[in-house]
Structures are given as C-alpha cells and as structure tokens.
Short mmCIF file of C-alpha atoms in Angstrom, two decimals:
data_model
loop_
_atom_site.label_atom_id
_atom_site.label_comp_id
_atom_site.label_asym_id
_atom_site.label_seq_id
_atom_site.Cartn_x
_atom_site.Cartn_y
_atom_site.Cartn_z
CA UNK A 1 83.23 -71.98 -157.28
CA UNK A 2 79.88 -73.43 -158.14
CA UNK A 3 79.81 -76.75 -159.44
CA UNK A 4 76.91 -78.38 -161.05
CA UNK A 5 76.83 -81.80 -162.51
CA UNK A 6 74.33 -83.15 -164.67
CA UNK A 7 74.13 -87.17 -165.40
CA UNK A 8 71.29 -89.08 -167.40
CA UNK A 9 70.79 -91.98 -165.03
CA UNK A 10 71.59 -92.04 -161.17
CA UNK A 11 74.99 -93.57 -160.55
CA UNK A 12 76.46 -91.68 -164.42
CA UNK A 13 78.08 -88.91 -162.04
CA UNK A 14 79.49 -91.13 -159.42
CA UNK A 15 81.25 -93.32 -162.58
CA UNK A 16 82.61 -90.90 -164.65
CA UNK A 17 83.07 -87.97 -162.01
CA UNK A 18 82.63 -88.76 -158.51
CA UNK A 19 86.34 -88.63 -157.86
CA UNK A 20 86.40 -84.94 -158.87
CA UNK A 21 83.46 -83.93 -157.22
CA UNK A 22 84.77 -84.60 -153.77
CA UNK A 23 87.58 -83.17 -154.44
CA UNK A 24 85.75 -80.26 -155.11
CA UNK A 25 83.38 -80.54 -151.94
CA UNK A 26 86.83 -81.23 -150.07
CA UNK A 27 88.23 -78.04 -151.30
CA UNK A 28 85.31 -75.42 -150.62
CA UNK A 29 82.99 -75.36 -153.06
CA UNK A 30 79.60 -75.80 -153.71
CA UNK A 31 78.45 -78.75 -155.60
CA UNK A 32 75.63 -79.72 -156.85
CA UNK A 33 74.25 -83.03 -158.61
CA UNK A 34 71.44 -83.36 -161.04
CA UNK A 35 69.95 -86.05 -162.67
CA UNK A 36 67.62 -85.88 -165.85
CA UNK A 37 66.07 -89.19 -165.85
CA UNK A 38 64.22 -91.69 -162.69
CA UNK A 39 66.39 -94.66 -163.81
CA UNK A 40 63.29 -96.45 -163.62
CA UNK A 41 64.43 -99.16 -166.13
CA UNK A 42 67.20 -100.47 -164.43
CA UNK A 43 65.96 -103.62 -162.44
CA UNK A 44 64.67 -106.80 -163.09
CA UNK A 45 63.12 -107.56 -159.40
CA UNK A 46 60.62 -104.13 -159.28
CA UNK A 47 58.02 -102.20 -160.70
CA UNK A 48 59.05 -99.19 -163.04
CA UNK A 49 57.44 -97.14 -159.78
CA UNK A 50 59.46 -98.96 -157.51
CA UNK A 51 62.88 -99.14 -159.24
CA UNK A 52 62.60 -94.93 -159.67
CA UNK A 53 62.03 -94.45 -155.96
CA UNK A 54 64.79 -97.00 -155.12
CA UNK A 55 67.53 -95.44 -157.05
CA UNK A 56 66.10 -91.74 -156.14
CA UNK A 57 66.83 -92.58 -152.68
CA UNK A 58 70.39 -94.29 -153.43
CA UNK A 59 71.41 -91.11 -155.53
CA UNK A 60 70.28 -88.50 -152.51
CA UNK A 61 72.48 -90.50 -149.87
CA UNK A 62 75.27 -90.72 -152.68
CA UNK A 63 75.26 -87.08 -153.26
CA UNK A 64 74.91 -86.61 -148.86
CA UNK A 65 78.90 -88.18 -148.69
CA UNK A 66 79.98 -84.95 -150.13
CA UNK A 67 78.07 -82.81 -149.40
CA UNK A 68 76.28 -81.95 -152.21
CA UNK A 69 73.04 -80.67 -153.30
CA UNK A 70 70.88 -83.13 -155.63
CA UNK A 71 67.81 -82.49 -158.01
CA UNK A 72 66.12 -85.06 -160.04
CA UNK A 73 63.45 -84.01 -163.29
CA UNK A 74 62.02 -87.69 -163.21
CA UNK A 75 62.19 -87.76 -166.90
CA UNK A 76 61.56 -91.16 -167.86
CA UNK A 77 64.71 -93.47 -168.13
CA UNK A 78 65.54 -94.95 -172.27
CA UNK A 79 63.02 -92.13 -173.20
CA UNK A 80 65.33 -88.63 -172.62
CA UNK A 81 64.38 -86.11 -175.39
CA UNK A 82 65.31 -82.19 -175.72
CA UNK A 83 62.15 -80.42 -175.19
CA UNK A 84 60.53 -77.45 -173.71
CA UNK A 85 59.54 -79.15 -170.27
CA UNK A 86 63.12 -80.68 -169.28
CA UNK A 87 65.28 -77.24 -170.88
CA UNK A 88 62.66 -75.30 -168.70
CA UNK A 89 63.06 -77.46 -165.67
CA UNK A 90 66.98 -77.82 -166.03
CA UNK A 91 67.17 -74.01 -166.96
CA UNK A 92 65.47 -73.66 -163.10
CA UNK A 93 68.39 -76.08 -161.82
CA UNK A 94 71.13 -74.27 -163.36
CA UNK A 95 69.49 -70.84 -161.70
CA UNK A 96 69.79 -72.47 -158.11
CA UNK A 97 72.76 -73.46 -158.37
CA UNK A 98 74.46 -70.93 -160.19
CA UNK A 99 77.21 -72.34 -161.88
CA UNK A 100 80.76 -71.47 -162.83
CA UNK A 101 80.88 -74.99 -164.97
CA UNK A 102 79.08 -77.53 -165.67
CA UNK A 103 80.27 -81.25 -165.99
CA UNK A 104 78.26 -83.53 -168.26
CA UNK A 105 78.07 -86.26 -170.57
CA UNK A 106 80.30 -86.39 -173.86
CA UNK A 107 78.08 -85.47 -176.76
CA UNK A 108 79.10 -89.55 -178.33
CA UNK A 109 78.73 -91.68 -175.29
CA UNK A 110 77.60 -94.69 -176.09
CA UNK A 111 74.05 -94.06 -174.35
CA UNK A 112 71.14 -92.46 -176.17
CA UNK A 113 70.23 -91.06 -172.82
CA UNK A 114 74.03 -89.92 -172.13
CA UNK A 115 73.80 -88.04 -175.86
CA UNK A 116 70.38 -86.35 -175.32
CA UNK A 117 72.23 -85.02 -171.44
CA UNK A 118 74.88 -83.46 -173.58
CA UNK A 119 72.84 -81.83 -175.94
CA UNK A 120 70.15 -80.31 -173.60
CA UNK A 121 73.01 -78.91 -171.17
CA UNK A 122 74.42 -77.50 -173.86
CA UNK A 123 71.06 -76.14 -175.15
CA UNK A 124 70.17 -74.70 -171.93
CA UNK A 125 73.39 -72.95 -170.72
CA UNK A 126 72.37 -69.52 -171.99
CA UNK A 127 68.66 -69.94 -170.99
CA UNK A 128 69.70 -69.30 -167.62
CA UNK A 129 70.33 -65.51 -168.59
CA UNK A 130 66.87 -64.79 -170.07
CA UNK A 131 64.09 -63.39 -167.98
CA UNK A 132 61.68 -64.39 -170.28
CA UNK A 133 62.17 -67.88 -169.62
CA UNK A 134 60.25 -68.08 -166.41
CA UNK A 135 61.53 -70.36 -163.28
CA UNK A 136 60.69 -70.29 -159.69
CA UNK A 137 64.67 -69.20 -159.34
CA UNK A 138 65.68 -65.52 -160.71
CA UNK A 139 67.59 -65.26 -164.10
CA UNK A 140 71.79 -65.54 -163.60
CA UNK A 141 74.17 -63.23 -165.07
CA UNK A 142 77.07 -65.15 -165.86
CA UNK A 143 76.96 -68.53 -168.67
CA UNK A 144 79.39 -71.29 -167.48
CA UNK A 145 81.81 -73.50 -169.09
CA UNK A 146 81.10 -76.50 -169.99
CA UNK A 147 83.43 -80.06 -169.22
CA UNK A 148 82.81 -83.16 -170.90
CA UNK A 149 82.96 -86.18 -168.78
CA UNK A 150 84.71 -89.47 -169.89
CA UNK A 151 82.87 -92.05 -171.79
CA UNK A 152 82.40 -95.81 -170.16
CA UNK A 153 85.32 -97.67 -171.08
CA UNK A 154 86.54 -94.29 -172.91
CA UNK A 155 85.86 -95.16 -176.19
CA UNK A 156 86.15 -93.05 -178.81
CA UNK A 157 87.34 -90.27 -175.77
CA UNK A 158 90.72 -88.83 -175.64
CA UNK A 159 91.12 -86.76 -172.74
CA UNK A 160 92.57 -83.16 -172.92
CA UNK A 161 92.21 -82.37 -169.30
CA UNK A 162 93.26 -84.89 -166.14
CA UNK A 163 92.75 -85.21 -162.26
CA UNK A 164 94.53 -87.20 -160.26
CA UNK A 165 91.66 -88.29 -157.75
CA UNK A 166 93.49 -90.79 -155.89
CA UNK A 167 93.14 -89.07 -152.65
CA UNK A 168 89.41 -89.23 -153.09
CA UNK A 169 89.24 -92.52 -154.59
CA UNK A 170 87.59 -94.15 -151.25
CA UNK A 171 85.23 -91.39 -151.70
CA UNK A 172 83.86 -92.24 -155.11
CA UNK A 173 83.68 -96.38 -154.16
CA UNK A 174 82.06 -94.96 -151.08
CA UNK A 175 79.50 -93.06 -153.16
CA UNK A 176 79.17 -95.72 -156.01
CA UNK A 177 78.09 -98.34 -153.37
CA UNK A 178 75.03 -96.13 -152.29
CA UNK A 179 73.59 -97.83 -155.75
CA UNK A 180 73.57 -100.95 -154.19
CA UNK A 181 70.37 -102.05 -155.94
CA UNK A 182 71.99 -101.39 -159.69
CA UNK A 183 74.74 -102.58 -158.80
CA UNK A 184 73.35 -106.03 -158.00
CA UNK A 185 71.31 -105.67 -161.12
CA UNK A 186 74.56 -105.01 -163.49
CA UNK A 187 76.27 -108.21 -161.50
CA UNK A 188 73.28 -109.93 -162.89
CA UNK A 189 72.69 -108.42 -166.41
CA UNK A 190 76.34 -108.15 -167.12
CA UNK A 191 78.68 -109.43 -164.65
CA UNK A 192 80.04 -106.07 -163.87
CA UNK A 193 80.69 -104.91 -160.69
CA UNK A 194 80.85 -100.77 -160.44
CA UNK A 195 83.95 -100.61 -157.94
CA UNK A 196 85.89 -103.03 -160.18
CA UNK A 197 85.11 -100.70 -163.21
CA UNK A 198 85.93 -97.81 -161.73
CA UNK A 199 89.13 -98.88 -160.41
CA UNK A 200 90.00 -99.93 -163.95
CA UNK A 201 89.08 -96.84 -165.50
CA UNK A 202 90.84 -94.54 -162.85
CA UNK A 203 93.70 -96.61 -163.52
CA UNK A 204 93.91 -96.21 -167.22
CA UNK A 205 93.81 -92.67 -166.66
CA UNK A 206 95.90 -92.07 -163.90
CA UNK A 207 98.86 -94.24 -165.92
CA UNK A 208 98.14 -91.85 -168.55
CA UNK A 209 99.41 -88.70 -166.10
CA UNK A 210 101.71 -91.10 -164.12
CA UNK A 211 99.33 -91.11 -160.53
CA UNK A 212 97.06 -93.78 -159.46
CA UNK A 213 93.78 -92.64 -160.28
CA UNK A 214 92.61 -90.06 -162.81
CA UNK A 215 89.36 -88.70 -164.86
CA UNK A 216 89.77 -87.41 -167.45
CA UNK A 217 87.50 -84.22 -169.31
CA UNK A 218 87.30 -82.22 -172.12
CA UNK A 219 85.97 -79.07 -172.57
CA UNK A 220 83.18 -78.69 -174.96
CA UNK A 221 83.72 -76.64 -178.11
CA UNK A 222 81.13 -73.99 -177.96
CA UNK A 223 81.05 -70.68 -177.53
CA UNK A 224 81.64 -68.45 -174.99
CA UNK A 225 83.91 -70.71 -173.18
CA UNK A 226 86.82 -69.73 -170.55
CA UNK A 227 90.25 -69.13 -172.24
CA UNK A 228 91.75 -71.70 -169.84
CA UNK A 229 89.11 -74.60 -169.12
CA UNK A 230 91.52 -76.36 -166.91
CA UNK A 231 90.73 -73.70 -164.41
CA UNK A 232 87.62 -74.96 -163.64
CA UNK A 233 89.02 -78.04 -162.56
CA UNK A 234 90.21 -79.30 -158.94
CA UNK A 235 94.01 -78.61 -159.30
CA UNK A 236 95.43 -81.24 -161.22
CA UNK A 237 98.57 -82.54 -163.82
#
C-alpha cells in the first residue's frame, strides 16, 4: 500500500503513530510523512526562523529511520487555517504520494492546529481526483480512507481499531528522539519527557488488547470509505 500521514506540528506523527508507521515501512510499503505547519513556536532559546529550520531538520532525519518520504507546507505553527493555498498544496502531496489511507489527527484533539489537520485532510481527499485543481503532480484516480489517530492522553478518544506495535516500539523512541530540541523544550515548559509519554500511552493501549504496546485509530465517518477500515492497517488484534 501507500501510506501517507499528515501531522500539524513535527513530532504529532511520531507520538500518536510512529509505532505503526514502521511497521508499515517494515512490511513493504510506501510511507510517506507530511507536516502542515514549521513548528516555529515551539522554543524558548531561538528565533521563530531558527526554531522552524531546527525542527524541519529533526522531522527529515525522523522520517529517514523508516524510510519514509517527508514534505513540509511551512504553514505557520498556532496559526493553521483551511484555505485555498494549504488544500492546494496538500492536494499536490496527496498526488505524489498516492494514497490508499491516510492517517491524521482526530477531528477533537485538544490542539487548534491538530483540529484544523483533520478538517483540511478531510476537505482535500477528493481534490486529488479533479483535474481542474492544478498541481505540479497529475490528478489520482482512487480517494483513500481515512484513520483517525489517537488524541494526547486519549481524551475524549475511544479507539475502534488497535496495533500492537511492540515490535517497533524501539523504532518510534528512536524516531521521537530525533526532536531532541522540543523535547528539551517540553522538559522545560512542562516537565514532560516524549519517551516517557509514549511509553505510557502505548501501554494504556496495548493493556486494552492484552500486548505491550498499542495505538489505537478510528476511522473517520465520511463517505466513500472502505467497508473494512481495519484493512488498511498493519495486521493487528
């Protein structure tokens, strides 16, 4: 299959996904990661300029581990709107990489940026099919599903789909400590250290399908949308 994930911020895939994406990678496919916004807010040490090349750097070596391909549309971070520009420029994305589903933020995570990701994947997933919307890539001919990603500490998510990622686990740390500079920052702003979390949430999950570590998805209701979702998934519980 082709894969293609879309976070707000770099480091959102690697979180909420990572896990899954290597096992993806490991299995075959093509993945790719895209990122809507520069993350240029997220340091207290460097310019807005500065942070956005930092963490553009630390997201293309994260997405290297697997594998996978990586676009950014340096939309700016806290500011993430639906609009022509971004639809257009993810429309282009989705035409490159030519996906059979797309993994994204839950429509109520509890980021505006996260939201405003949901909404404008959603938006764009049938753009990809019009000619009229012009691109440097040719239109698709297929529309792929879309998966919802957990939210950060899961709140107010209830998964409907699981995988047990715990033989990629050491992947996903590996990948989440390519953000070393918001990492430090989060240590800072909020004592949180992105291994730790992740090994918390993966837990809570994977208890909830009796493995290690899990993420869970769910698959968003729109329509058209494959008959059986869980398909799209690296095999899982």
């Amino acid at each position: 299959m082709n894969v293609l994930a879309v976070g707000a911020h770099p480091d959102d895939l690697e979180i909420l996904a990572a896990g899954s994406l290597a096992l993806y990678a490991r299995d075959g496919h093509r993945v790719t990661m895209c990122v809507l916004t520069k993350g240029d807010l997220g340091s207290d040490t460097h310019t807005r300029a500065e942070t956005a090349a930092i963490r553009r750097a630390e997201a293309e070596e994260s997405a290297a581990v697997i594998g996978a391909d990586f676009f950014c549309l340096d939309q700016p971070d806290g500011f993430l709107f639906d609009g022509p520009d971004v639809r257009t420029r993810l429309v282009d994305v989705m035409r490159s990489a030519k996906p059979d589903v797309v993994i994204t933020h839950h429509p109520d995570d509890y980021h505006p940026d996260h939201r405003a990701a949901s909404r404008i994947v959603l938006n764009c997933r049938q753009l990809g099919l019009c000619g009229l919307v012009e691109t440097a890539n040719e239109p698709t001919d297929t529309i792929p599903g879309v998966l919802y990603m957990d939210t950060l500490t899961g709140i107010g998510f209830q998964p409907e789909l699981w995988v047990d990622i715990t033989e990629t686990i050491d992947t996903k740390r590996a990948m989440l400590r390519k953000h070393a500079s918001q990492n430090e920052w989060l240590k800072r702003l909020h004592g949180t250290d992105y291994v730790d979390y992740v090994d918390r949430q993966g837990t809570l999950r994977g208890l909830q399908i009796e493995t290690a570590y899990a993420e869970g998805f769910q698959a968003a209701k729109a329509y058209p949308q494959p008959r059986d979702p869980g398909r799209l998934l690296p095999p899982s519980l």
